[in-house]
XYZ file of C-alpha atoms in Angstrom:
579
model
C -17.789 -91.867 111.102
C -20.360 -93.088 113.583
C -22.475 -95.288 111.392
C -25.714 -96.693 112.691
C -24.765 -100.140 111.416
C -21.972 -100.544 113.973
C -23.160 -100.128 117.571
C -20.843 -98.026 119.672
C -18.518 -99.755 122.114
C -17.247 -97.876 125.184
C -13.493 -97.447 125.318
C -12.885 -98.095 128.970
C -15.899 -99.702 130.643
C -14.213 -102.000 133.145
C -10.798 -100.393 132.928
C -9.256 -103.565 131.493
C -7.777 -103.797 128.005
C -10.485 -105.183 125.695
C -8.375 -108.186 124.699
C -7.895 -109.083 128.345
C -11.627 -108.760 128.924
C -12.186 -111.341 126.188
C -9.805 -113.671 128.013
C -11.476 -113.208 131.366
C -14.916 -113.817 129.913
C -13.428 -116.917 128.322
C -15.802 -116.601 125.387
C -14.669 -117.100 121.797
C -15.827 -113.647 120.742
C -14.005 -110.954 118.783
C -13.780 -108.141 121.305
C -10.272 -107.037 120.499
C -6.683 -108.090 120.938
C -7.433 -110.758 123.526
C -9.470 -112.796 121.150
C -6.149 -113.437 119.437
C -4.662 -114.504 122.754
C -7.457 -116.949 123.594
C -5.469 -119.980 124.666
C -6.930 -122.660 126.882
C -6.128 -121.803 130.481
C -5.878 -125.359 131.677
C -3.351 -126.139 128.906
C -1.303 -123.118 129.842
C -1.518 -124.011 133.540
C -0.425 -127.562 132.753
C 2.637 -126.250 130.889
C 3.323 -123.820 133.690
C 3.238 -126.649 136.209
C 5.764 -128.682 134.206
C 8.228 -125.801 133.982
C 7.892 -124.679 137.604
C 10.498 -127.080 139.018
C 13.130 -125.803 136.624
C 12.745 -122.171 137.662
C 14.874 -121.010 140.561
C 14.674 -117.348 139.545
C 14.757 -114.471 141.991
C 11.320 -113.462 143.201
C 9.868 -110.063 142.272
C 10.686 -107.943 139.267
C 14.318 -107.353 140.201
C 14.905 -108.642 143.696
C 16.692 -112.008 143.802
C 16.029 -114.432 146.650
C 18.789 -115.578 148.971
C 20.872 -118.550 147.863
C 19.382 -121.816 148.966
C 22.327 -124.173 149.106
C 25.035 -122.995 151.521
C 25.615 -119.954 153.740
C 27.569 -117.175 152.038
C 29.974 -116.540 154.888
C 31.680 -119.941 155.004
C 33.330 -122.086 152.370
C 34.294 -125.541 153.717
C 37.267 -127.131 151.984
C 35.171 -129.957 150.553
C 32.801 -127.556 148.688
C 32.026 -128.570 145.121
C 32.343 -126.010 142.286
C 28.522 -125.737 142.279
C 28.493 -125.021 146.032
C 31.096 -122.291 145.527
C 29.025 -120.837 142.683
C 25.931 -120.819 144.918
C 27.936 -119.133 147.654
C 29.047 -116.391 145.225
C 25.435 -115.940 144.112
C 24.313 -115.547 147.750
C 26.911 -112.796 148.259
C 25.630 -111.183 145.072
C 22.072 -111.246 146.377
C 23.156 -109.424 149.561
C 24.920 -106.725 147.551
C 21.882 -106.473 145.280
C 19.530 -105.864 148.186
C 21.911 -103.215 149.529
C 21.789 -101.481 146.143
C 25.495 -102.195 145.425
C 24.942 -103.382 141.880
C 28.577 -103.344 140.670
C 29.556 -105.691 143.546
C 26.487 -107.861 142.862
C 27.493 -108.127 139.177
C 31.024 -109.218 140.181
C 29.613 -111.948 142.434
C 27.163 -113.199 139.806
C 29.981 -113.231 137.215
C 32.058 -115.325 139.651
C 29.086 -117.706 140.092
C 28.776 -118.035 136.297
C 32.499 -118.802 135.932
C 32.486 -121.359 138.784
C 29.285 -123.168 137.808
C 29.747 -126.492 135.943
C 28.344 -126.107 132.417
C 26.073 -129.166 132.803
C 24.196 -127.487 135.690
C 21.966 -125.638 133.247
C 19.202 -124.689 135.670
C 21.603 -123.074 138.166
C 23.665 -121.401 135.455
C 20.540 -119.894 133.890
C 19.588 -118.461 137.323
C 23.004 -116.806 137.713
C 22.686 -115.157 134.289
C 19.163 -114.015 135.121
C 20.345 -112.542 138.444
C 23.165 -110.649 136.732
C 20.604 -109.355 134.196
C 18.498 -108.080 137.139
C 21.517 -106.098 138.397
C 22.219 -104.717 134.906
C 18.529 -103.729 134.727
C 18.951 -101.588 137.851
C 21.796 -99.771 136.052
C 19.653 -99.403 132.914
C 22.245 -101.291 130.854
C 19.610 -102.692 128.508
C 21.908 -104.373 125.961
C 23.621 -106.363 128.748
C 20.190 -107.287 130.190
C 19.177 -108.720 126.791
C 22.490 -110.580 126.446
C 22.311 -112.244 129.888
C 18.606 -113.063 129.610
C 19.296 -114.667 126.220
C 21.951 -116.875 127.848
C 19.455 -117.797 130.598
C 16.712 -118.635 128.072
C 19.119 -120.693 125.952
C 19.880 -122.801 129.040
C 16.247 -122.918 130.204
C 13.887 -122.171 127.255
C 10.735 -121.646 129.346
C 12.356 -119.423 131.961
C 9.548 -116.909 132.447
C 11.431 -114.360 134.551
C 14.283 -114.180 132.036
C 11.854 -113.907 129.118
C 9.920 -111.112 130.827
C 13.069 -109.223 131.851
C 14.344 -109.495 128.269
C 10.971 -108.272 126.947
C 11.156 -105.161 129.151
C 14.729 -104.432 128.047
C 13.819 -104.953 124.374
C 11.014 -102.420 124.772
C 13.564 -99.900 126.131
C 15.760 -100.612 123.083
C 12.754 -100.037 120.764
C 12.947 -103.654 119.532
C 9.179 -104.003 119.713
C 8.742 -107.034 117.458
C 11.201 -109.133 119.537
C 9.704 -107.700 122.739
C 6.244 -108.846 121.601
C 7.446 -112.404 120.958
C 8.957 -112.655 124.455
C 5.959 -111.166 126.233
C 3.570 -113.392 124.236
C 5.506 -116.460 125.428
C 5.361 -115.112 129.007
C 1.579 -114.528 128.835
C 1.025 -118.097 127.652
C 3.426 -119.725 130.148
C 1.947 -117.691 133.006
C -1.607 -118.612 131.896
C -2.464 -114.896 131.664
C -2.217 -114.515 135.439
C 0.410 -111.751 135.474
C -1.042 -108.259 135.111
C 2.378 -106.728 134.338
C 3.093 -108.974 131.354
C -0.418 -108.499 129.950
C -0.113 -104.716 130.199
C 3.275 -104.852 128.439
C 1.785 -106.998 125.645
C -1.117 -104.565 125.289
C 1.202 -101.540 125.231
C 3.606 -102.984 122.653
C 0.790 -104.202 120.397
C -0.769 -100.732 120.449
C 2.573 -99.044 119.690
C 3.308 -101.419 116.806
C -0.226 -101.018 115.473
C -0.036 -97.211 115.617
C 3.336 -97.068 113.847
C 2.301 -99.401 111.031
C -1.127 -97.797 110.588
C 0.363 -94.303 110.382
C 2.589 -95.335 107.484
C 0.012 -97.492 105.684
C -2.905 -95.067 106.099
C -0.871 -92.195 104.667
C -0.200 -94.159 101.455
C -3.466 -96.094 101.159
C -5.663 -96.037 98.081
C -8.990 -94.360 98.969
C -11.742 -96.961 98.830
C -15.473 -96.373 98.505
C -17.399 -98.431 101.098
C -20.270 -100.698 100.061
C -23.628 -99.085 99.102
C -25.147 -100.733 102.185
C -22.633 -98.998 104.475
C -23.178 -95.617 102.764
C -26.983 -95.852 103.029
C -26.713 -96.921 106.652
C -24.446 -93.945 107.369
C -26.824 -91.415 105.799
C -29.799 -92.999 107.572
C -28.271 -91.915 110.890
C -29.077 -88.283 109.898
C -32.656 -86.976 109.744
C -31.942 -83.227 109.568
C -29.471 -83.367 106.724
C -30.175 -81.323 103.560
C -27.570 -83.049 101.382
C -28.933 -86.554 101.941
C -32.567 -85.653 101.189
C -33.940 -86.877 97.842
C -34.063 -84.380 94.931
C -36.978 -81.954 95.124
C -39.477 -81.811 92.248
C -38.160 -78.438 91.046
C -34.601 -79.710 91.054
C -35.547 -82.719 88.971
C -37.136 -80.527 86.312
C -33.834 -78.707 85.840
C -32.112 -82.005 85.274
C -34.768 -83.097 82.772
C -34.466 -79.814 80.878
C -30.733 -80.294 80.770
C -31.160 -83.741 79.262
C -33.534 -82.356 76.642
C -31.037 -79.613 75.743
C -33.522 -76.809 76.527
C -31.241 -75.097 79.019
C -27.628 -75.897 78.199
C -26.298 -73.352 80.744
C -27.728 -75.478 83.574
C -24.950 -78.018 82.919
C -22.470 -75.493 84.281
C -24.462 -74.448 87.323
C -26.031 -77.735 88.426
C -23.145 -80.135 88.955
C -24.325 -80.467 92.572
C -27.774 -81.564 91.365
C -26.074 -84.124 89.139
C -24.175 -85.380 92.185
C -27.503 -85.717 94.021
C -28.896 -87.651 91.066
C -25.880 -89.994 91.196
C -26.550 -90.471 94.890
C -30.103 -91.628 94.222
C -28.779 -94.007 91.589
C -26.114 -95.294 94.037
C -23.468 -94.213 91.528
C -21.255 -93.027 94.380
C -17.891 -92.936 92.585
C -18.937 -89.891 90.495
C -20.094 -87.692 93.378
C -16.781 -86.094 94.438
C -15.902 -84.957 90.896
C -19.376 -83.403 90.320
C -19.164 -81.568 93.651
C -15.704 -80.271 92.666
C -17.173 -78.807 89.443
C -19.866 -77.022 91.480
C -17.281 -75.632 93.923
C -14.897 -74.489 91.169
C -17.664 -72.737 89.242
C -18.839 -71.094 92.516
C -22.335 -72.259 91.679
C -25.519 -71.653 93.620
C -25.020 -74.842 95.656
C -21.350 -74.299 96.619
C -21.947 -74.825 100.372
C -23.978 -78.013 99.750
C -21.356 -79.291 97.295
C -18.532 -78.679 99.802
C -20.442 -80.575 102.495
C -21.368 -83.475 100.203
C -17.775 -83.713 98.926
C -16.431 -83.644 102.511
C -18.880 -86.390 103.501
C -17.668 -88.658 100.705
C -14.039 -87.852 101.514
C -14.789 -89.046 105.063
C -16.529 -92.163 103.740
C -13.479 -93.118 101.652
C -11.251 -92.443 104.656
C -9.606 -89.226 103.403
C -10.007 -86.950 106.432
C -7.155 -84.706 105.224
C -9.188 -83.721 102.159
C -12.479 -83.540 104.094
C -11.342 -81.099 106.771
C -10.779 -77.953 104.605
C -14.246 -78.458 103.036
C -15.895 -78.807 106.442
C -13.959 -75.771 107.749
C -15.189 -73.662 104.816
C -18.846 -74.577 105.381
C -18.568 -73.975 109.152
C -16.964 -70.545 108.637
C -19.241 -69.318 105.793
C -21.058 -66.103 106.672
C -24.307 -66.757 104.816
C -24.558 -70.560 104.814
C -27.694 -72.394 105.921
C -27.455 -73.167 109.656
C -28.558 -76.783 109.016
C -25.559 -77.246 106.695
C -23.189 -75.763 109.276
C -24.567 -77.930 112.092
C -24.212 -81.021 109.890
C -20.609 -80.039 109.050
C -19.847 -79.596 112.771
C -21.307 -83.044 113.564
C -19.148 -84.618 110.856
C -15.990 -82.757 111.865
C -16.686 -83.662 115.514
C -17.004 -87.351 114.577
C -13.788 -87.075 112.556
C -11.942 -85.604 115.560
C -13.225 -88.473 117.703
C -11.790 -90.971 115.228
C -8.501 -89.095 115.408
C -8.631 -89.505 119.206
C -9.087 -85.791 119.871
C -12.171 -85.901 122.152
C -11.700 -82.300 123.344
C -12.018 -80.862 119.806
C -14.835 -83.286 119.096
C -16.826 -82.145 122.127
C -16.268 -78.475 121.133
C -17.731 -79.065 117.672
C -20.800 -80.892 118.977
C -21.400 -78.131 121.527
C -21.090 -75.471 118.781
C -23.599 -77.397 116.659
C -26.063 -77.453 119.582
C -25.599 -73.685 120.045
C -26.227 -72.694 116.420
C -29.049 -75.190 115.763
C -30.595 -76.131 119.092
C -33.602 -77.844 117.464
C -31.525 -80.200 115.331
C -32.166 -83.757 116.538
C -29.065 -85.097 114.739
C -26.769 -83.034 116.969
C -28.058 -84.723 120.125
C -28.216 -88.182 118.566
C -24.582 -88.109 117.393
C -23.342 -86.334 120.522
C -25.026 -89.079 122.542
C -22.972 -91.664 120.642
C -19.821 -89.644 121.346
C -20.657 -89.570 125.065
C -21.049 -93.367 125.137
C -17.585 -93.687 123.576
C -16.248 -91.343 126.264
C -18.032 -93.453 128.905
C -20.167 -90.466 129.960
C -23.373 -92.470 130.035
C -25.589 -90.066 131.966
C -24.794 -87.237 129.542
C -25.403 -89.644 126.639
C -28.862 -90.482 128.002
C -29.587 -86.729 128.342
C -28.663 -86.219 124.685
C -30.767 -89.148 123.487
C -33.702 -87.726 125.508
C -33.232 -84.327 123.813
C -33.223 -86.059 120.411
C -36.383 -88.030 121.277
C -38.114 -84.855 122.503
C -37.442 -83.206 119.126
C -38.262 -86.348 117.129
C -40.492 -88.707 119.147
C -40.481 -91.113 116.181
C -36.669 -91.520 116.243
C -36.447 -95.269 116.824
C -32.661 -95.188 116.549
C -32.268 -92.720 119.430
C -34.745 -94.723 121.568
C -32.767 -97.944 120.971
C -29.420 -96.294 121.657
C -30.721 -94.700 124.849
C -31.716 -98.203 126.050
C -28.264 -99.483 125.142
C -26.607 -96.617 127.071
C -28.740 -97.354 130.164
C -27.972 -101.055 129.794
C -24.187 -100.428 129.596
C -24.358 -98.248 132.700
C -26.273 -100.872 134.680
C -24.112 -103.759 133.398
C -20.743 -102.136 134.138
C -22.075 -100.811 137.466
C -23.192 -104.368 138.338
C -26.750 -103.297 139.124
C -29.163 -106.212 138.382
C -32.327 -104.158 139.006
C -31.259 -101.472 136.524
C -30.174 -104.149 134.021
C -33.707 -105.547 134.151
C -35.207 -102.056 133.688
C -33.013 -101.542 130.606
C -34.028 -104.957 129.206
C -37.696 -104.007 129.678
C -36.914 -100.763 127.863
C -35.654 -102.769 124.861
C -38.884 -104.804 124.840
C -40.821 -101.547 124.771
C -38.720 -100.148 121.885
C -39.161 -103.218 119.657
C -42.938 -103.200 120.350
C -43.252 -99.502 119.458
C -40.827 -99.600 116.524
C -41.085 -103.093 115.035
C -39.423 -101.920 111.801
C -36.215 -100.598 113.455
C -33.494 -103.198 112.848
C -31.058 -101.374 115.140
C -33.426 -101.887 118.096
C -33.279 -105.672 117.633
C -29.497 -105.604 117.061
C -28.712 -103.664 120.247
C -31.167 -105.767 122.258
C -29.454 -108.903 120.910
C -26.078 -107.621 122.161
C -27.507 -107.032 125.628
C -29.192 -110.476 125.619
C -25.873 -112.088 124.640
C -24.195 -110.380 127.615
C -26.939 -111.793 129.810
C -26.345 -115.302 128.366
C -29.884 -115.341 126.923
C -28.563 -116.798 123.691
C -31.779 -118.256 122.254
C -33.610 -114.955 122.472
C -30.588 -113.044 121.117
C -30.606 -115.370 118.108
C -34.283 -114.557 117.490
C -33.481 -110.830 117.586
C -30.740 -111.243 114.967
C -33.210 -113.161 112.781
C -35.592 -110.176 113.026
C -32.749 -107.859 111.941
C -31.985 -110.064 108.935
C -35.675 -110.129 108.011
C -35.765 -106.301 108.048
C -32.333 -105.699 106.491
C -31.280 -108.813 104.546
C -28.283 -106.967 103.088
C -26.747 -105.868 106.424
C -23.508 -107.882 106.601
C -22.720 -106.802 110.190
C -25.802 -108.631 111.520
C -24.597 -111.923 110.005
C -21.219 -111.458 111.723
C -22.887 -110.866 115.109
C -25.144 -113.884 114.596
C -22.096 -115.965 113.626
C -20.269 -114.939 116.796
C -23.348 -115.831 118.807
C -23.283 -119.419 117.443
C -19.713 -119.776 118.701
C -20.472 -118.412 122.144
C -23.765 -120.258 122.521
C -23.280 -123.647 120.879
C -19.526 -123.641 120.105
C -20.767 -124.327 116.570
C -17.728 -123.320 114.562
C -19.106 -124.459 111.201
C -22.334 -122.468 111.486
C -20.434 -119.452 112.820
C -18.039 -119.485 109.865
C -20.883 -120.092 107.422
C -22.710 -116.969 108.660
C -19.562 -114.829 108.542
C -18.817 -116.108 105.009
C -22.375 -115.083 104.109
C -21.590 -111.581 105.430
C -18.567 -111.386 103.100
C -20.716 -112.641 100.204
C -23.226 -109.816 100.863
C -20.538 -107.169 101.344
C -16.976 -108.054 100.348
C -15.855 -104.735 101.876
C -17.048 -105.629 105.384
C -13.837 -105.266 107.422
C -15.630 -106.452 110.584
C -16.317 -109.822 108.880
C -12.652 -110.328 107.918
C -11.505 -109.280 111.402
C -13.861 -111.778 113.026
C -12.900 -114.532 110.585
C -9.247 -113.880 111.457
C -9.976 -114.099 115.172
C -11.735 -117.452 114.714
C -8.871 -118.809 112.599
C -6.458 -117.920 115.432
C -8.573 -119.996 117.780
C -8.592 -122.877 115.310
C -4.804 -122.722 115.182
C -4.761 -121.568 111.533
C -2.461 -118.616 112.198
C -1.393 -118.065 108.569
C -5.004 -117.908 107.441
C -5.785 -115.569 110.342
C -2.993 -113.184 109.292
C -4.374 -113.223 105.721
C -7.854 -112.257 107.025
C -6.474 -109.460 109.216
C -4.550 -108.077 106.225
C -7.778 -108.015 104.182
C -9.472 -106.095 106.991
C -6.487 -103.682 107.196
C -6.909 -102.778 103.508
C -10.579 -101.960 104.158
C -10.160 -100.039 107.433
C -12.105 -96.766 107.465
C -9.813 -94.881 109.833
C -6.206 -94.891 111.014
C -7.389 -95.852 114.519
C -9.277 -98.879 113.182
C -6.266 -99.853 111.068
C -3.974 -99.639 114.131
C -6.286 -102.003 116.028
C -6.219 -104.484 113.111
C -2.439 -104.343 112.850
C -2.328 -105.155 116.578
C -4.442 -108.260 115.968
C -2.236 -109.257 113.053
C 0.963 -108.729 115.065
C -0.441 -110.735 117.985
C -1.199 -113.657 115.635
C 2.242 -113.399 114.036
C 3.915 -113.358 117.474
C 2.070 -116.569 118.316
C 3.382 -118.283 115.179
C 6.922 -117.339 116.233
C 6.365 -118.518 119.815
C 4.924 -121.807 118.522
C 7.996 -122.254 116.309
C 10.570 -121.335 118.970
C 9.128 -122.922 122.092
C 6.802 -125.599 120.724
C 3.783 -123.951 122.360
C 0.952 -124.958 120.060
C -2.374 -123.173 120.381
C -5.295 -125.474 121.186
C -7.863 -125.663 118.424
C -11.594 -125.222 118.798
């Protein structure tokens, strides 16, 4: 569900994983997985420097270097056992480069047998080289075994850890793979693209698997009233979210007075609408069901309202048949069908089916070409798909139909800003910033305008002004928890003021204890403070509140990344620096 309260974030942008982007920016901000991996570079570099002398591993992913001690083709009588072992390794390297892996393995085995047990550094190299040859033969269990021997002899042996991580991934041992690759990322100070991509891939796989299982068995949970109101406010052409009409209210009053008892049967939908006005959201689905079962006058509206609340509680499986029925009804109001297509399109986007999503939005535009909501929500979809020019076109179409749509104006500015920022075009960035100034002057009551402008200002390091914009948002919408989270993050990035940041995020939770974004951010900050157990607790709270399987998968990834760090800290003594 694309709610107005949570500004859209492009999926690709720079082409880097979002957690890596957080690392590169070096800012303590919850962008994604990388916020969990925010370790001090200089500390990691320092550790890397200390371990460098111990590592005599082959260069490259599987190509060992030549032996460095004595030529392979001569063995003087006075050679020590270590010299003979080095000579065998050098022969092995030659076989390896010729692609004769069985011969290479024999030579490395000979080197292992000859090497004195107290020469741990050399012995670990021989095991690692044999693992490289096994890797070429795709003998993953042997790779893990030899790398484990190498790591036991030399605990911070990055090449052996990384080779073992890759083999563990092949063996579907993702949890162990994640621990190894986390250690590698830290020891390599996040300089190795390959290890970061492996970490990203494994975290996503683990997150997806866990979320699939958990989401299937989760208890449906009604979001906070603030979230629900914010969601409905992103629609202006939506029959089901309009207040009760005068005529409708009279029916309800008659019913209460007992003058028209039969209305009880036929007006369950109107009761549901009444509950909506009273913010009594838990009763809406059951009233809509009564209307649908009695095939009342408002069956189409009841199906759409029920589907909407199924989506809000995260039950897309129940929502889809209702949406399908409304979309395929012969005599339904076109506005209802367009609204159902928008909602099904947004649902498909959450399920990572952009093709189906685009189809639904296009169908909505065909059947109701003057519906501003279609263009507004399709514009948000296009930003997510990184199709910024098309997004701007949609926002323009929405503005043309509804010139007073402050939300579309603000989101158009944000789309233009993202395009200029990712395209590294300072002149266009400035034009977009001027556009924001214009929007907040023309629509001083639109909180979203200030919020999106604040995000752009934060990107531009104009922290003081961004802070003022968040204050304006809070003034307009004092019960919007998300704004407090953004303002809290800003304090960390701007002043490194951890206490104020945490205070603001705690305030967000106080306002809305179902704000998953607040728990996620709190968890990210606790990781940076070194409180990994507390961080995991926060991520688990966010997981239980996640509104989609995709969101839950992302949160599990954060949780798994934090857990992997606790294991790495325990095994290798790598302690995260605290803020």
